[in-house]
GROMACS .gro file of C-alpha atoms in nm:
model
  348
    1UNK     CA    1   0.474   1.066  -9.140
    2UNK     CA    2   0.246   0.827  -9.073
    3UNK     CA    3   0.472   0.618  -8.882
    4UNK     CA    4   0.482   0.871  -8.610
    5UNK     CA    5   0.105   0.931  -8.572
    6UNK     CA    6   0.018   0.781  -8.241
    7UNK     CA    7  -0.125   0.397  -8.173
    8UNK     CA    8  -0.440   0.298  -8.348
    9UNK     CA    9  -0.720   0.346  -8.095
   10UNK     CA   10  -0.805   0.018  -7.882
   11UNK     CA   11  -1.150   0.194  -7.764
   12UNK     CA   12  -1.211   0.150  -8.133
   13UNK     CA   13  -1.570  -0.093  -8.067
   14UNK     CA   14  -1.752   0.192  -7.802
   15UNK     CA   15  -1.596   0.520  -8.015
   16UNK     CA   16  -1.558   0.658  -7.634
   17UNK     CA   17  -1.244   0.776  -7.568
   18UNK     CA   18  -0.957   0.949  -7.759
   19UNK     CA   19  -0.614   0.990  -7.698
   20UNK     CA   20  -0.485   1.306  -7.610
   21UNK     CA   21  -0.166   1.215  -7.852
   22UNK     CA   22  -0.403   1.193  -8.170
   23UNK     CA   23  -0.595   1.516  -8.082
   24UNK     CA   24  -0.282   1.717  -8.027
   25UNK     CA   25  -0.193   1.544  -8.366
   26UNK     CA   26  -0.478   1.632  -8.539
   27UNK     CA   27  -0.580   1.973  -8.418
   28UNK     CA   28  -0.920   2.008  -8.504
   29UNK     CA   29  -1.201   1.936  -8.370
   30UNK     CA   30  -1.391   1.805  -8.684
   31UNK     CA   31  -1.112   1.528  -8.623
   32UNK     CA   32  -1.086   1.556  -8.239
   33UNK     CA   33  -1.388   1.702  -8.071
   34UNK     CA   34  -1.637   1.562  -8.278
   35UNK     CA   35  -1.469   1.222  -8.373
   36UNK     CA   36  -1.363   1.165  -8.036
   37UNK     CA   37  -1.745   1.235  -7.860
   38UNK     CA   38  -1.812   0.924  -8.139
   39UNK     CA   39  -1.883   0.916  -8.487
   40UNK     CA   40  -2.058   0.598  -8.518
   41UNK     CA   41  -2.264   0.572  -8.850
   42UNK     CA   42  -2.588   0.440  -8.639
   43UNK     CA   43  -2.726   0.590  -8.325
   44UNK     CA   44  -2.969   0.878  -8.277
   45UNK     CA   45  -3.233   0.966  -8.591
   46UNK     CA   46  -3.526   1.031  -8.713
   47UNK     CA   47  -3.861   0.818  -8.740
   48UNK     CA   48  -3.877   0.580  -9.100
   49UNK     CA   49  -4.182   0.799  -9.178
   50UNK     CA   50  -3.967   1.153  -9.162
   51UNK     CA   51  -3.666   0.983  -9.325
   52UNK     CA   52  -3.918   0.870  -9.613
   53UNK     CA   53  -4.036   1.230  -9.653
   54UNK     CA   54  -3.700   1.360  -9.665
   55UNK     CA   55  -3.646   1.105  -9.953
   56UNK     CA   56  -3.894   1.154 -10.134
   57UNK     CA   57  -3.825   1.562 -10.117
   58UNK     CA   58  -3.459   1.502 -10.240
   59UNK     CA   59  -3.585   1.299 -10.511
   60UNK     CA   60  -3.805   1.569 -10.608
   61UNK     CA   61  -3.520   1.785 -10.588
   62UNK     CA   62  -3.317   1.595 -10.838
   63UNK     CA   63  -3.508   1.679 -11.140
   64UNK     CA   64  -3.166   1.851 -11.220
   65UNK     CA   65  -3.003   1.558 -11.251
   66UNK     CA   66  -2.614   1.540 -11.100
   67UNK     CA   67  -2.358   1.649 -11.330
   68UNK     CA   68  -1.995   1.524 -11.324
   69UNK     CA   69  -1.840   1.768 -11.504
   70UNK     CA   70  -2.033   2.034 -11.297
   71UNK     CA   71  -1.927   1.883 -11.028
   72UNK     CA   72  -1.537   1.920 -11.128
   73UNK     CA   73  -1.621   2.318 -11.191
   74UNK     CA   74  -1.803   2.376 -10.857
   75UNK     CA   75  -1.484   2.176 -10.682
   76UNK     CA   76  -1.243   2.364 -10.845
   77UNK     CA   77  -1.469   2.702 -10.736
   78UNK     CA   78  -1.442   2.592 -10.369
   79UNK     CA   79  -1.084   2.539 -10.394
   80UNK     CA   80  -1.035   2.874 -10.528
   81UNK     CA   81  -1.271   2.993 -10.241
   82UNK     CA   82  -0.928   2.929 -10.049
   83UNK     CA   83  -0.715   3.119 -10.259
   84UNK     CA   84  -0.674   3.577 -10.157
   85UNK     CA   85  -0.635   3.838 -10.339
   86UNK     CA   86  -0.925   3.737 -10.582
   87UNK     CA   87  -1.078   4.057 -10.644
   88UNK     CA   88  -0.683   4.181 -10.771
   89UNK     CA   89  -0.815   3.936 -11.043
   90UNK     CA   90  -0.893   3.597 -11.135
   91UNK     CA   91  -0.534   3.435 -11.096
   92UNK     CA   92  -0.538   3.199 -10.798
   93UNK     CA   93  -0.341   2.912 -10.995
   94UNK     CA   94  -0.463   2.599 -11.098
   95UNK     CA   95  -0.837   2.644 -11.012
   96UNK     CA   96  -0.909   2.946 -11.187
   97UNK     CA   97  -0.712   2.835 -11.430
   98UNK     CA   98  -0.948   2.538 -11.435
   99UNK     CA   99  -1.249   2.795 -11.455
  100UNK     CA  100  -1.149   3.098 -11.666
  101UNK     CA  101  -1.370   3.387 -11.749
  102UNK     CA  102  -1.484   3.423 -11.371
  103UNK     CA  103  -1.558   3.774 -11.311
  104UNK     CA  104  -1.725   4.102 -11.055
  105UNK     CA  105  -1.536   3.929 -10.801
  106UNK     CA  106  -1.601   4.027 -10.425
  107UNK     CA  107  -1.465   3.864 -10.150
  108UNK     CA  108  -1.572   3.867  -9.762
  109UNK     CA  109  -1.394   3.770  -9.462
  110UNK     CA  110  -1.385   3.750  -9.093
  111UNK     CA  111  -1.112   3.715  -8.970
  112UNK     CA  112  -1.204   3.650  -8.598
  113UNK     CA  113  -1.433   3.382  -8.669
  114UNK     CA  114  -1.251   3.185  -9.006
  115UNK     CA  115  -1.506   3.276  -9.213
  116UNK     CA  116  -1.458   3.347  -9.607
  117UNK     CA  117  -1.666   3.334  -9.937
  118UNK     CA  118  -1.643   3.533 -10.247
  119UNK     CA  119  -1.931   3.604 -10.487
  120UNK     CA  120  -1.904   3.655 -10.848
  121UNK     CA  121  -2.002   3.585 -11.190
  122UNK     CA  122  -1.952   3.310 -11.440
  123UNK     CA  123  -2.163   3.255 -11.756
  124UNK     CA  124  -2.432   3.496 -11.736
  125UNK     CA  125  -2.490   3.334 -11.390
  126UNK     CA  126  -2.353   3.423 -11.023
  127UNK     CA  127  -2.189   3.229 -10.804
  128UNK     CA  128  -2.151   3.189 -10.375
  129UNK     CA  129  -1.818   2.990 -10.250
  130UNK     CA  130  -1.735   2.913  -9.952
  131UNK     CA  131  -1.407   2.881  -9.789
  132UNK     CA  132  -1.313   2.566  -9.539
  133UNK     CA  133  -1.126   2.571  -9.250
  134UNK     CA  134  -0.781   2.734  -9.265
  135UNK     CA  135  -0.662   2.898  -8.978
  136UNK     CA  136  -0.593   2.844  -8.614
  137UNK     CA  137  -0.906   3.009  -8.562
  138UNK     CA  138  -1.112   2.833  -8.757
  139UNK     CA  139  -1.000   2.533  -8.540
  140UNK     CA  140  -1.084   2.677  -8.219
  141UNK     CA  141  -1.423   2.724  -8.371
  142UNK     CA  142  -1.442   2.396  -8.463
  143UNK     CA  143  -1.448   2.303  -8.148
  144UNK     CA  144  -1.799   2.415  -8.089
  145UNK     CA  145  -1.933   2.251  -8.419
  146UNK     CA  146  -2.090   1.965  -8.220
  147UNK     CA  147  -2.273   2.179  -7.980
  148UNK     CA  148  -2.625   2.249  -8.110
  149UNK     CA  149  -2.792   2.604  -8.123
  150UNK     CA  150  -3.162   2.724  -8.227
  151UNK     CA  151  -3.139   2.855  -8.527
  152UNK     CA  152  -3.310   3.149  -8.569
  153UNK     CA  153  -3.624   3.182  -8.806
  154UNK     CA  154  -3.646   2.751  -8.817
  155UNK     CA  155  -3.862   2.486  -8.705
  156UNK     CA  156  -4.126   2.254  -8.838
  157UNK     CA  157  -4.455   2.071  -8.658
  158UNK     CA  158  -4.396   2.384  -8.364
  159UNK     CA  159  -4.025   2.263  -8.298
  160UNK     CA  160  -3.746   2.470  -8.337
  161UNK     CA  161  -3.416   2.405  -8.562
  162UNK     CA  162  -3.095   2.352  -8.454
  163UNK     CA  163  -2.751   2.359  -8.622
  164UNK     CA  164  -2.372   2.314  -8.483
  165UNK     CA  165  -2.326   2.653  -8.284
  166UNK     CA  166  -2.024   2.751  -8.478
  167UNK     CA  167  -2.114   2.697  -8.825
  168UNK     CA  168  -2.424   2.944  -8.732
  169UNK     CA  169  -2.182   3.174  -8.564
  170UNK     CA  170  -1.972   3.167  -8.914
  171UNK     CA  171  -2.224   3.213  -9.153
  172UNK     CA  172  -2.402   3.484  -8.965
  173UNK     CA  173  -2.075   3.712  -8.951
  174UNK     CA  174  -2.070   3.735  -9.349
  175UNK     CA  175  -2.455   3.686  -9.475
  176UNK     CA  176  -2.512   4.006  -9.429
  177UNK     CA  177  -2.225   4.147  -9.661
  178UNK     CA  178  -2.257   3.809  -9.875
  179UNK     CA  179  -2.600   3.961  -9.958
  180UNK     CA  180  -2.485   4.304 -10.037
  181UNK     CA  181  -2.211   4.200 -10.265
  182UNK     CA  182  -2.494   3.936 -10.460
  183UNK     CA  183  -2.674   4.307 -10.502
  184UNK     CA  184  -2.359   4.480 -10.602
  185UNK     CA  185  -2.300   4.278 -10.886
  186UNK     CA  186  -2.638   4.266 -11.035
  187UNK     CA  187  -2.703   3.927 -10.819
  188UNK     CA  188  -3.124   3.952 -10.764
  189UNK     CA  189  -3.382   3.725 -10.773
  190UNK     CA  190  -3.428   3.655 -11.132
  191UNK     CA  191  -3.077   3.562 -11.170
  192UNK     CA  192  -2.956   3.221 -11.121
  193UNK     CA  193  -2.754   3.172 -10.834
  194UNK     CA  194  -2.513   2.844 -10.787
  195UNK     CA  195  -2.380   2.786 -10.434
  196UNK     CA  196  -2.085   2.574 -10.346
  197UNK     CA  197  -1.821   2.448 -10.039
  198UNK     CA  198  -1.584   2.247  -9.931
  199UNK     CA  199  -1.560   2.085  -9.591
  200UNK     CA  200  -1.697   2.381  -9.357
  201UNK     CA  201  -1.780   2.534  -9.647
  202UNK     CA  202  -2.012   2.319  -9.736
  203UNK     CA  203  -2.180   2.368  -9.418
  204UNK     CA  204  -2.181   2.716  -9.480
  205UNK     CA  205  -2.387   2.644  -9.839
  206UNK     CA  206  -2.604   2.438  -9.665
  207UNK     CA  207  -2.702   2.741  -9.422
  208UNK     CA  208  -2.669   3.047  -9.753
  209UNK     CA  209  -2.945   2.788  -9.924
  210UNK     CA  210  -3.195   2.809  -9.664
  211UNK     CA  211  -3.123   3.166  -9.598
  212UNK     CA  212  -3.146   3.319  -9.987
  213UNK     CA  213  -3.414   3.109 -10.092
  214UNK     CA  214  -3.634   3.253  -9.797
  215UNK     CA  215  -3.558   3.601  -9.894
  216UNK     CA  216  -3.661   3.525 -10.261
  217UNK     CA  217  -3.336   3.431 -10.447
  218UNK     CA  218  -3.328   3.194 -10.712
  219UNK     CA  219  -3.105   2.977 -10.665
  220UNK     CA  220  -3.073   2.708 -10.902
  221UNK     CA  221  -2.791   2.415 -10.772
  222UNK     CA  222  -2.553   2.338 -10.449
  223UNK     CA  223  -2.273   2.152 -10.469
  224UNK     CA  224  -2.092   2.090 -10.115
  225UNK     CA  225  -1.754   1.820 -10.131
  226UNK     CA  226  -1.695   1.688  -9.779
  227UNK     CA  227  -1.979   1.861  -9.587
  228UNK     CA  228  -2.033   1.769  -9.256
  229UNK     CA  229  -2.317   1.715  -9.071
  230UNK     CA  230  -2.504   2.057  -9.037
  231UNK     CA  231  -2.768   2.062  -8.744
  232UNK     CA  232  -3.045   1.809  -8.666
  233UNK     CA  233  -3.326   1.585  -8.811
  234UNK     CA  234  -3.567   1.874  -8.718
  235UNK     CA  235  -3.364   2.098  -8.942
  236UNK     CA  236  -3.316   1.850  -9.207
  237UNK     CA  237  -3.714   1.858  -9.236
  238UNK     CA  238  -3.742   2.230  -9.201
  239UNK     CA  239  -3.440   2.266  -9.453
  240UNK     CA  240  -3.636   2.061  -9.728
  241UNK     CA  241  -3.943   2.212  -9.660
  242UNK     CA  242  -3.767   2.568  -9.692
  243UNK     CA  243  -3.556   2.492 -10.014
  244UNK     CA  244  -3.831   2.286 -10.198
  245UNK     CA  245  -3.706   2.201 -10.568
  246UNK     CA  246  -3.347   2.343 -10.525
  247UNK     CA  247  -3.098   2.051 -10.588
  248UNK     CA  248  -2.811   2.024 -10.323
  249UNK     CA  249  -2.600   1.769 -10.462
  250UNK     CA  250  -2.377   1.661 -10.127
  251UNK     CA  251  -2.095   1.504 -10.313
  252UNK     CA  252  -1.868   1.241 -10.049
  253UNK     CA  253  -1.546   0.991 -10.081
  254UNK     CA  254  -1.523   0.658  -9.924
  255UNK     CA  255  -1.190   0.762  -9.774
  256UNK     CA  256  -1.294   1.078  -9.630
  257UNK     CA  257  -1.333   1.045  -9.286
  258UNK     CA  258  -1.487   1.401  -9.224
  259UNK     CA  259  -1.805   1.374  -9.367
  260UNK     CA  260  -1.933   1.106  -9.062
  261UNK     CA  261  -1.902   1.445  -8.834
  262UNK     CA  262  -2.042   1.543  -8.639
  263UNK     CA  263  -2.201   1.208  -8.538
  264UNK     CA  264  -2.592   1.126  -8.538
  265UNK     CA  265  -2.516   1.045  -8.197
  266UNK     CA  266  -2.454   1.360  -8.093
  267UNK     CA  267  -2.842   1.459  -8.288
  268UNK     CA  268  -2.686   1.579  -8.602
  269UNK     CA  269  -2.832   1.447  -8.948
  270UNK     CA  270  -2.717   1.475  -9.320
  271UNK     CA  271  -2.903   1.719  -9.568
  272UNK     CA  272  -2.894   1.703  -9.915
  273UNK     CA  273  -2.904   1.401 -10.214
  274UNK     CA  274  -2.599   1.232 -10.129
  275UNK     CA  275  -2.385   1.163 -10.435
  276UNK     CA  276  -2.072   0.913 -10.320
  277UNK     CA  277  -1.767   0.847 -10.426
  278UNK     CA  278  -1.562   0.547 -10.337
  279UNK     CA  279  -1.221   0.717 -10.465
  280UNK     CA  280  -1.099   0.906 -10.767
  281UNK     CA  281  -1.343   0.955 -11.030
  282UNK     CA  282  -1.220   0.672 -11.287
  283UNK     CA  283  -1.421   0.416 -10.984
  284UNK     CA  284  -1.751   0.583 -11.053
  285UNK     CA  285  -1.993   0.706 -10.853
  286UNK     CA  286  -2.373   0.623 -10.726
  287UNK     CA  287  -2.636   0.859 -10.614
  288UNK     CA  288  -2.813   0.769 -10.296
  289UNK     CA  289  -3.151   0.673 -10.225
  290UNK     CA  290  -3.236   1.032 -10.088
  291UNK     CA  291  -3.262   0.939  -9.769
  292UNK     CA  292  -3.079   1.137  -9.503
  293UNK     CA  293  -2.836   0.901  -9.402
  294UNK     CA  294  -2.814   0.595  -9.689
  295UNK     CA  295  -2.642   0.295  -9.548
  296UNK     CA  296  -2.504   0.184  -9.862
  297UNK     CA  297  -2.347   0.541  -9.941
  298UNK     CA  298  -2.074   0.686  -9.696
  299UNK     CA  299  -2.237   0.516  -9.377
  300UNK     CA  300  -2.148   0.188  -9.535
  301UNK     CA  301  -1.786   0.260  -9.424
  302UNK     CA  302  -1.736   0.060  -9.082
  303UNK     CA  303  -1.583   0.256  -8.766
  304UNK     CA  304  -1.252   0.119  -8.827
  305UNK     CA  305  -1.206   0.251  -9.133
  306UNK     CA  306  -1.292   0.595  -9.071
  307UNK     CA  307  -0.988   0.585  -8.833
  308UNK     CA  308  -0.761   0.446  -9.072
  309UNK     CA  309  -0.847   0.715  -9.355
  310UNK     CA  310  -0.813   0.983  -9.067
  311UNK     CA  311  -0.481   0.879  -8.975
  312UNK     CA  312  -0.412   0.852  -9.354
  313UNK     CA  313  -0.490   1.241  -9.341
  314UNK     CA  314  -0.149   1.310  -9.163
  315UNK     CA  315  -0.054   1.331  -9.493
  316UNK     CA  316  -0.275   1.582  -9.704
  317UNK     CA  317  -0.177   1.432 -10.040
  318UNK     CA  318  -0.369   1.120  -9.938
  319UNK     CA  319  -0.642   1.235  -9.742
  320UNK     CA  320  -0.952   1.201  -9.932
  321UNK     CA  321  -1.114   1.518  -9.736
  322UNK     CA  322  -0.834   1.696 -10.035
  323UNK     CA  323  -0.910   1.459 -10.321
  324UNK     CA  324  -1.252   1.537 -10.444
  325UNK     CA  325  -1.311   1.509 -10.815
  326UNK     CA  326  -0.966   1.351 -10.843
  327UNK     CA  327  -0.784   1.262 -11.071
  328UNK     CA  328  -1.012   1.470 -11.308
  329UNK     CA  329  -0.933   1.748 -11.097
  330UNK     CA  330  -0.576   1.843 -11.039
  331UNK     CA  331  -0.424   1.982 -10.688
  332UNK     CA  332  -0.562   1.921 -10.335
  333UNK     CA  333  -0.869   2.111 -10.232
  334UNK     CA  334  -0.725   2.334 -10.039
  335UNK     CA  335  -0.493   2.680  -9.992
  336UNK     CA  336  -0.165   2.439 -10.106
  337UNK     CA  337  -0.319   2.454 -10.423
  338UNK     CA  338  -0.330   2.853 -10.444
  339UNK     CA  339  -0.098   3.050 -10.584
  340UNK     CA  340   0.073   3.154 -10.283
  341UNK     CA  341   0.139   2.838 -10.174
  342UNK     CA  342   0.090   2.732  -9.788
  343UNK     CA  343   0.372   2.509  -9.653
  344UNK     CA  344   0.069   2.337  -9.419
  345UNK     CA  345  -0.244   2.196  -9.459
  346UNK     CA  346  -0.466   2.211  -9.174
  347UNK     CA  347  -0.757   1.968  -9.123
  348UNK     CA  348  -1.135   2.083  -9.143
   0.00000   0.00000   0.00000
C-alpha cells in the first residue's frame, strides 16, 4: 500500500540522492537507477538552432495527423505485445478482443535479455509490437538504460549516435529475426508497416524505425505510450534525418512518471511529436510544439510531482505508466491484462 512505501524524499530540490528503501521498493532502474542519478526536466540539451530543426522535422512529419482512435488500437496492440502464446491464436483477452481479425502472427523472444515483439497482420497492413519490461531480467537490464553506447551505423555533422546501452543490447538480440518474420509473412517494402510500444517498448520502436526505414521499409506510423528517453540530442538529429516523413506519434500522461527517464541530465533527449495527456482521455489532449523536449507538454510537470505519481505506482491500478488511452481503453497496459493473468506488475 501506499502507506508503507518509504518517506517522501527530502533531497527532493538537488534530485541527488535516493534512498536505498525506495529502490529496493521499486526495483527497477527506470524508477531507481535512472530517477535516482536525477530526472530533472532542465539540464543538459541541445543548441535553440538544433531544437528548431528538430521541430520543424516533426512538424513535417505530422502531415498524418494524430489519431485518437488509432491511438486506442496501437495501445491495445502493445498491451497484447505482453500477452504469450499469440501465434496458438489471437486470444490474449481483452486486447485482442479490442482488435479482432489480427492475423500471420509470429512472435520473438529473448529470454536472457527481456526482449519480446510479435509481427503480424491487420487490415491488409502489418504490424511490429513491442513488449515492455516484464521480468526480473528485464530489470537488471534496466539498470544499464542510462549508460550511453555508439550506436552503430549513426551520427550526423561527423559525430557519432548514442543510445541507452541496454535498449541497443535489446533490440539488437531480435532485429534480426524481427526482420525475417516481416519477410515471412509477406511484410516487404511496398507494404505498409505500423510500429508500436509501450514503456521499453517504445524505446524499442523508436530504434525498429530507424533501423527498417534504412533498409527500405515503408513504414507508415509509430505510436510509442510511455517511451522513455532513447539516446542523445546527436541521435535525435540523426534519427529525424534518417526517418524523414514517418510520423512517430510519442503519446505521454501527466501522471506518468517514467517518461522524464532517463534524464537530459544524464545527455539523453526525447524523439518523436510529443502528443500529451494530462489523464484519462475524457481531459483531452494537446500535441506539442515539435520540439524535443516542450515545456508545456510532460516537462511542465515539476520534480515533486514526478515523485508523487511514482510512489502512486506502488499500486499499478493507479499508475499512469498502466493507464494510457484510459478510460477508452479498458485493463492496465500490461501482462495483468492477458489472459493468463500475472498476480504482479513490475515497473518499466
Amino acid at each position: 500500500t501506499l502507506e508503507q512505501l518509504p518517506p517522501f524524499p527530502a533531497a527532493l530540490s538537488d534530485h541527488t540522492s535516493c534512498p536505498v528503501e525506495m529502490a529496493t521498493r521499486f526495483a527497477s532502474s527506470l524508477a531507481l537507477g535512472i530517477a535516482c542519478a536525477g530526472f530533472a526536466s532542465g539540464g543538459a540539451s541541445s543548441s535553440a538552432s538544433s531544437n528548431a530543426a528538430i521541430a520543424e522535422n516533426n512538424a513535417s512529419a505530422s502531415a498524418t495527423p494524430f489519431s485518437q482512435q488509432d491511438a486506442v488500437k496501437f495501445a491495445y496492440l502493445s498491451t497484447a505485445a505482453y500477452c504469450g502464446s499469440l501465434e496458438s491464436g489471437w486470444a490474449c483477452g481483452i486486447a485482442c478482443e479490442a482488435v479482432p481479425g489480427v492475423t500471420d502472427i509470429f512472435a520473438v523472444s529473448d529470454e536472457s535479455v527481456d526482449a519480446h515483439a510479435f509481427v503480424g497482420r491487420l487490415d491488409g497492413k502489418c504490424i511490429l509490437a513491442f513488449r515492455g519490461t516484464d521480468s526480473l531480467v528485464g530489470i537488471e537490464m534496466d539498470q544499464k538504460s542510462s549508460n550511453l553506447v555508439e550506436l552503430p551505423g549513426c551520427s550526423f555533422k561527423g559525430i557519432d549516435c548514442k543510445v541507452g546501452q541496454s535498449f541497443l543490447e535489446q533490440y539488437q538480440s531480435i532485429a534480426p529475426r524481427v526482420k525475417e518474420n516481416l519477410v515471412a509473412i509477406g511484410c516487404n517494402a511496398s507494404t505498409p508497416l505500423s510500429v508500436t510500444g509501450h514503456s521499453l517498448g517504445g524505446a524499442l520502436a523508436v530504434l525498429a524505425l530507424r533501423d527498417l526505414v534504412s533498409e527500405g521499409y515503408n513504414v507508415e506510423v509509430v505510436y510509442t505510450f510511455g517511451q522513455p528517453r532513447v539516446g542523445d540530442p546527436v541521435f535525435a538529429q540523426a534519427f529525424r534525418q534518417t526517418t524523414g516523413s514517418v510520423p512517430l506519434f510519442r503519446v505521454t500522461r501527466g501522471d506518468d512518471p517514467f517518461v522524464h527517464m532517463p534524464s537530459q541530465t544524464q545527455g539523453f533527449q526525447h524523439v518523436g511529436l510529443e502528443v500529451f495527456y494530462p489523464g484519462n482521455v475524457a481531459e483531452g489532449y494537446s500535441v506539442c510544439n515539435g520540439s524535443p523536449e516542450d515545456p508545456s507538454c510532460s516537462d511542465s510537470i515539476s520534480s515533486s510531482s514526478i515523485w508523487m505519481f511514482m510512489l502512486q505506482c506502488a499500486v499499478p491500478q493507479k499508475c499512469g505508466h498502466y493507464l494510457y488511452m484510459h478510460d477508452t481503453k479498458k485493463g492496465l497496459l500490461s501482462h495483468a491484462s492477458c489472459n493468463s493473468d500475472a498476480s504482479f506488475v513490475l515497473l518499466p
